[in-house]
Amino acid sequence: MYEGEINTIIHGKGGAADVTISPESITIVFTDHGPGIPDIDKAMQAGFSTASDEARELGFGAGMGLPNMKKYSDELHIASRVGEGTTVTLIINLKAA
């Protein structure tokens, strides 16, 4: 969730996070009205970042946000339109003990 929050603030210039919790899963949907992601495949590469110098000076922008979100969720879906914004959906399946 942290990676999504940071991406929404740094890259999307703000937005929303909606969380749905059920006995089967946790679904987190991040939405913003930022610049969008022109090349999702490139953005998914570890180390790739479009963070500003200001964000990097604060310790962000290592290019691990989306890769980490994919690694630690069961499903990751990204819908983005350049100039309109991005929606990132994470699904974490809950397994019975």
mmCIF file with all atom_site columns, C-alpha atoms in Angstrom:
data_model
loop_
_atom_site.group_PDB
_atom_site.id
_atom_site.type_symbol
_atom_site.label_atom_id
_atom_site.label_alt_id
_atom_site.label_comp_id
_atom_site.label_asym_id
_atom_site.label_entity_id
_atom_site.label_seq_id
_atom_site.pdbx_PDB_ins_code
_atom_site.Cartn_x
_atom_site.Cartn_y
_atom_site.Cartn_z
_atom_site.occupancy
_atom_site.B_iso_or_equiv
_atom_site.pdbx_formal_charge
_atom_site.auth_seq_id
_atom_site.auth_comp_id
_atom_site.auth_asym_id
_atom_site.auth_atom_id
_atom_site.pdbx_PDB_model_num
ATOM 1  C CA . MET A 1 1  ? 0.000   0.000   0.000   1.00 0.00 ? 1  MET A CA 1
ATOM 2  C CA . TYR A 1 2  ? 2.863   2.352   0.829   1.00 0.00 ? 2  TYR A CA 1
ATOM 3  C CA . GLU A 1 3  ? 4.365   2.055   -2.660  1.00 0.00 ? 3  GLU A CA 1
ATOM 4  C CA . GLY A 1 4  ? 1.000   2.895   -4.222  1.00 0.00 ? 4  GLY A CA 1
ATOM 5  C CA . GLU A 1 5  ? 0.483   5.884   -1.947  1.00 0.00 ? 5  GLU A CA 1
ATOM 6  C CA . ILE A 1 6  ? 3.905   7.292   -2.762  1.00 0.00 ? 6  ILE A CA 1
ATOM 7  C CA . ASN A 1 7  ? 3.413   6.780   -6.519  1.00 0.00 ? 7  ASN A CA 1
ATOM 8  C CA . THR A 1 8  ? -0.005  8.451   -6.369  1.00 0.00 ? 8  THR A CA 1
ATOM 9  C CA . ILE A 1 9  ? 1.490   11.499  -4.646  1.00 0.00 ? 9  ILE A CA 1
ATOM 10 C CA . ILE A 1 10 ? 4.796   11.803  -6.528  1.00 0.00 ? 10 ILE A CA 1
ATOM 11 C CA . HIS A 1 11 ? 3.697   10.859  -10.037 1.00 0.00 ? 11 HIS A CA 1
ATOM 12 C CA . GLY A 1 12 ? -0.067  11.414  -9.986  1.00 0.00 ? 12 GLY A CA 1
ATOM 13 C CA . LYS A 1 13 ? 0.089   14.688  -8.030  1.00 0.00 ? 13 LYS A CA 1
ATOM 14 C CA . GLY A 1 14 ? -2.439  13.207  -5.590  1.00 0.00 ? 14 GLY A CA 1
ATOM 15 C CA . GLY A 1 15 ? -5.445  10.978  -5.929  1.00 0.00 ? 15 GLY A CA 1
ATOM 16 C CA . ALA A 1 16 ? -7.351  8.378   -3.964  1.00 0.00 ? 16 ALA A CA 1
ATOM 17 C CA . ALA A 1 17 ? -6.911  4.913   -2.518  1.00 0.00 ? 17 ALA A CA 1
ATOM 18 C CA . ASP A 1 18 ? -9.972  2.725   -2.053  1.00 0.00 ? 18 ASP A CA 1
ATOM 19 C CA . VAL A 1 19 ? -9.635  -0.463  -0.039  1.00 0.00 ? 19 VAL A CA 1
ATOM 20 C CA . THR A 1 20 ? -12.099 -3.339  0.026   1.00 0.00 ? 20 THR A CA 1
ATOM 21 C CA . ILE A 1 21 ? -11.593 -6.161  2.499   1.00 0.00 ? 21 ILE A CA 1
ATOM 22 C CA . SER A 1 22 ? -13.495 -9.410  2.262   1.00 0.00 ? 22 SER A CA 1
ATOM 23 C CA . PRO A 1 23 ? -12.879 -12.841 3.763   1.00 0.00 ? 23 PRO A CA 1
ATOM 24 C CA . GLU A 1 24 ? -11.315 -13.881 0.437   1.00 0.00 ? 24 GLU A CA 1
ATOM 25 C CA . SER A 1 25 ? -9.174  -10.901 -0.514  1.00 0.00 ? 25 SER A CA 1
ATOM 26 C CA . ILE A 1 26 ? -8.008  -7.344  -0.049  1.00 0.00 ? 26 ILE A CA 1
ATOM 27 C CA . THR A 1 27 ? -8.441  -5.113  -3.081  1.00 0.00 ? 27 THR A CA 1
ATOM 28 C CA . ILE A 1 28 ? -6.702  -1.740  -3.242  1.00 0.00 ? 28 ILE A CA 1
ATOM 29 C CA . VAL A 1 29 ? -7.456  0.681   -6.072  1.00 0.00 ? 29 VAL A CA 1
ATOM 30 C CA . PHE A 1 30 ? -5.271  3.765   -6.520  1.00 0.00 ? 30 PHE A CA 1
ATOM 31 C CA . THR A 1 31 ? -6.560  6.451   -8.892  1.00 0.00 ? 31 THR A CA 1
ATOM 32 C CA . ASP A 1 32 ? -5.057  9.757   -9.951  1.00 0.00 ? 32 ASP A CA 1
ATOM 33 C CA . HIS A 1 33 ? -5.525  12.393  -12.619 1.00 0.00 ? 33 HIS A CA 1
ATOM 34 C CA . GLY A 1 34 ? -1.818  12.863  -13.256 1.00 0.00 ? 34 GLY A CA 1
ATOM 35 C CA . PRO A 1 35 ? 0.132   12.686  -16.504 1.00 0.00 ? 35 PRO A CA 1
ATOM 36 C CA . GLY A 1 36 ? -0.444  8.963   -17.062 1.00 0.00 ? 36 GLY A CA 1
ATOM 37 C CA . ILE A 1 37 ? 2.127   6.294   -17.868 1.00 0.00 ? 37 ILE A CA 1
ATOM 38 C CA . PRO A 1 38 ? 3.224   6.358   -21.514 1.00 0.00 ? 38 PRO A CA 1
ATOM 39 C CA . ASP A 1 39 ? 5.015   2.974   -21.401 1.00 0.00 ? 39 ASP A CA 1
ATOM 40 C CA . ILE A 1 40 ? 3.721   0.600   -18.723 1.00 0.00 ? 40 ILE A CA 1
ATOM 41 C CA . ASP A 1 41 ? 6.216   -2.151  -19.617 1.00 0.00 ? 41 ASP A CA 1
ATOM 42 C CA . LYS A 1 42 ? 9.114   0.270   -19.117 1.00 0.00 ? 42 LYS A CA 1
ATOM 43 C CA . ALA A 1 43 ? 7.596   1.570   -15.857 1.00 0.00 ? 43 ALA A CA 1
ATOM 44 C CA . MET A 1 44 ? 7.498   -2.025  -14.578 1.00 0.00 ? 44 MET A CA 1
ATOM 45 C CA . GLN A 1 45 ? 11.271  -2.415  -14.971 1.00 0.00 ? 45 GLN A CA 1
ATOM 46 C CA . ALA A 1 46 ? 13.134  -2.345  -11.668 1.00 0.00 ? 46 ALA A CA 1
ATOM 47 C CA . GLY A 1 47 ? 15.123  0.879   -11.390 1.00 0.00 ? 47 GLY A CA 1
ATOM 48 C CA . PHE A 1 48 ? 13.150  2.882   -13.956 1.00 0.00 ? 48 PHE A CA 1
ATOM 49 C CA . SER A 1 49 ? 11.802  6.130   -12.504 1.00 0.00 ? 49 SER A CA 1
ATOM 50 C CA . THR A 1 50 ? 10.424  9.438   -13.672 1.00 0.00 ? 50 THR A CA 1
ATOM 51 C CA . ALA A 1 51 ? 10.601  10.964  -10.184 1.00 0.00 ? 51 ALA A CA 1
ATOM 52 C CA . SER A 1 52 ? 11.649  14.581  -9.995  1.00 0.00 ? 52 SER A CA 1
ATOM 53 C CA . ASP A 1 53 ? 14.968  15.683  -8.523  1.00 0.00 ? 53 ASP A CA 1
ATOM 54 C CA . GLU A 1 54 ? 13.018  17.027  -5.530  1.00 0.00 ? 54 GLU A CA 1
ATOM 55 C CA . ALA A 1 55 ? 11.453  13.587  -4.883  1.00 0.00 ? 55 ALA A CA 1
ATOM 56 C CA . ARG A 1 56 ? 14.865  11.927  -5.245  1.00 0.00 ? 56 ARG A CA 1
ATOM 57 C CA . GLU A 1 57 ? 16.402  14.362  -2.748  1.00 0.00 ? 57 GLU A CA 1
ATOM 58 C CA . LEU A 1 58 ? 13.755  13.175  -0.264  1.00 0.00 ? 58 LEU A CA 1
ATOM 59 C CA . GLY A 1 59 ? 14.830  9.558   -0.786  1.00 0.00 ? 59 GLY A CA 1
ATOM 60 C CA . PHE A 1 60 ? 12.124  8.509   -3.263  1.00 0.00 ? 60 PHE A CA 1
ATOM 61 C CA . GLY A 1 61 ? 12.351  7.616   -6.944  1.00 0.00 ? 61 GLY A CA 1
ATOM 62 C CA . ALA A 1 62 ? 14.369  4.389   -6.812  1.00 0.00 ? 62 ALA A CA 1
ATOM 63 C CA . GLY A 1 63 ? 12.145  2.868   -9.474  1.00 0.00 ? 63 GLY A CA 1
ATOM 64 C CA . MET A 1 64 ? 10.914  0.013   -7.305  1.00 0.00 ? 64 MET A CA 1
ATOM 65 C CA . GLY A 1 65 ? 7.325   1.131   -6.649  1.00 0.00 ? 65 GLY A CA 1
ATOM 66 C CA . LEU A 1 66 ? 5.484   -0.795  -9.355  1.00 0.00 ? 66 LEU A CA 1
ATOM 67 C CA . PRO A 1 67 ? 7.838   -3.811  -9.291  1.00 0.00 ? 67 PRO A CA 1
ATOM 68 C CA . ASN A 1 68 ? 7.364   -4.119  -5.515  1.00 0.00 ? 68 ASN A CA 1
ATOM 69 C CA . MET A 1 69 ? 3.600   -3.740  -5.842  1.00 0.00 ? 69 MET A CA 1
ATOM 70 C CA . LYS A 1 70 ? 3.598   -6.614  -8.337  1.00 0.00 ? 70 LYS A CA 1
ATOM 71 C CA . LYS A 1 71 ? 5.907   -8.746  -6.184  1.00 0.00 ? 71 LYS A CA 1
ATOM 72 C CA . TYR A 1 72 ? 3.798   -8.435  -3.034  1.00 0.00 ? 72 TYR A CA 1
ATOM 73 C CA . SER A 1 73 ? 0.324   -8.817  -4.527  1.00 0.00 ? 73 SER A CA 1
ATOM 74 C CA . ASP A 1 74 ? -1.410  -11.723 -6.205  1.00 0.00 ? 74 ASP A CA 1
ATOM 75 C CA . GLU A 1 75 ? -2.721  -9.552  -9.023  1.00 0.00 ? 75 GLU A CA 1
ATOM 76 C CA . LEU A 1 76 ? -1.677  -6.150  -10.364 1.00 0.00 ? 76 LEU A CA 1
ATOM 77 C CA . HIS A 1 77 ? -3.679  -4.315  -13.016 1.00 0.00 ? 77 HIS A CA 1
ATOM 78 C CA . ILE A 1 78 ? -2.682  -0.937  -14.471 1.00 0.00 ? 78 ILE A CA 1
ATOM 79 C CA . ALA A 1 79 ? -4.904  1.222   -16.664 1.00 0.00 ? 79 ALA A CA 1
ATOM 80 C CA . SER A 1 80 ? -3.387  4.500   -17.788 1.00 0.00 ? 80 SER A CA 1
ATOM 81 C CA . ARG A 1 81 ? -4.067  7.179   -20.365 1.00 0.00 ? 81 ARG A CA 1
ATOM 82 C CA . VAL A 1 82 ? -1.470  9.832   -21.075 1.00 0.00 ? 82 VAL A CA 1
ATOM 83 C CA . GLY A 1 83 ? -2.795  13.214  -20.019 1.00 0.00 ? 83 GLY A CA 1
ATOM 84 C CA . GLU A 1 84 ? -5.714  11.705  -18.093 1.00 0.00 ? 84 GLU A CA 1
ATOM 85 C CA . GLY A 1 85 ? -4.363  9.620   -15.228 1.00 0.00 ? 85 GLY A CA 1
ATOM 86 C CA . THR A 1 86 ? -3.745  6.140   -13.934 1.00 0.00 ? 86 THR A CA 1
ATOM 87 C CA . THR A 1 87 ? -5.615  3.446   -12.027 1.00 0.00 ? 87 THR A CA 1
ATOM 88 C CA . VAL A 1 88 ? -3.625  0.726   -10.311 1.00 0.00 ? 88 VAL A CA 1
ATOM 89 C CA . THR A 1 89 ? -5.496  -2.217  -8.795  1.00 0.00 ? 89 THR A CA 1
ATOM 90 C CA . LEU A 1 90 ? -3.843  -4.617  -6.377  1.00 0.00 ? 90 LEU A CA 1
ATOM 91 C CA . ILE A 1 91 ? -5.472  -7.835  -5.206  1.00 0.00 ? 91 ILE A CA 1
ATOM 92 C CA . ILE A 1 92 ? -4.115  -9.825  -2.290  1.00 0.00 ? 92 ILE A CA 1
ATOM 93 C CA . ASN A 1 93 ? -5.766  -13.200 -1.842  1.00 0.00 ? 93 ASN A CA 1
ATOM 94 C CA . LEU A 1 94 ? -6.282  -14.281 1.750   1.00 0.00 ? 94 LEU A CA 1
ATOM 95 C CA . LYS A 1 95 ? -5.652  -17.929 2.415   1.00 0.00 ? 95 LYS A CA 1
ATOM 96 C CA . ALA A 1 96 ? -7.371  -19.905 5.128   1.00 0.00 ? 96 ALA A CA 1
ATOM 97 C CA . ALA A 1 97 ? -5.114  -21.006 7.978   1.00 0.00 ? 97 ALA A CA 1
#
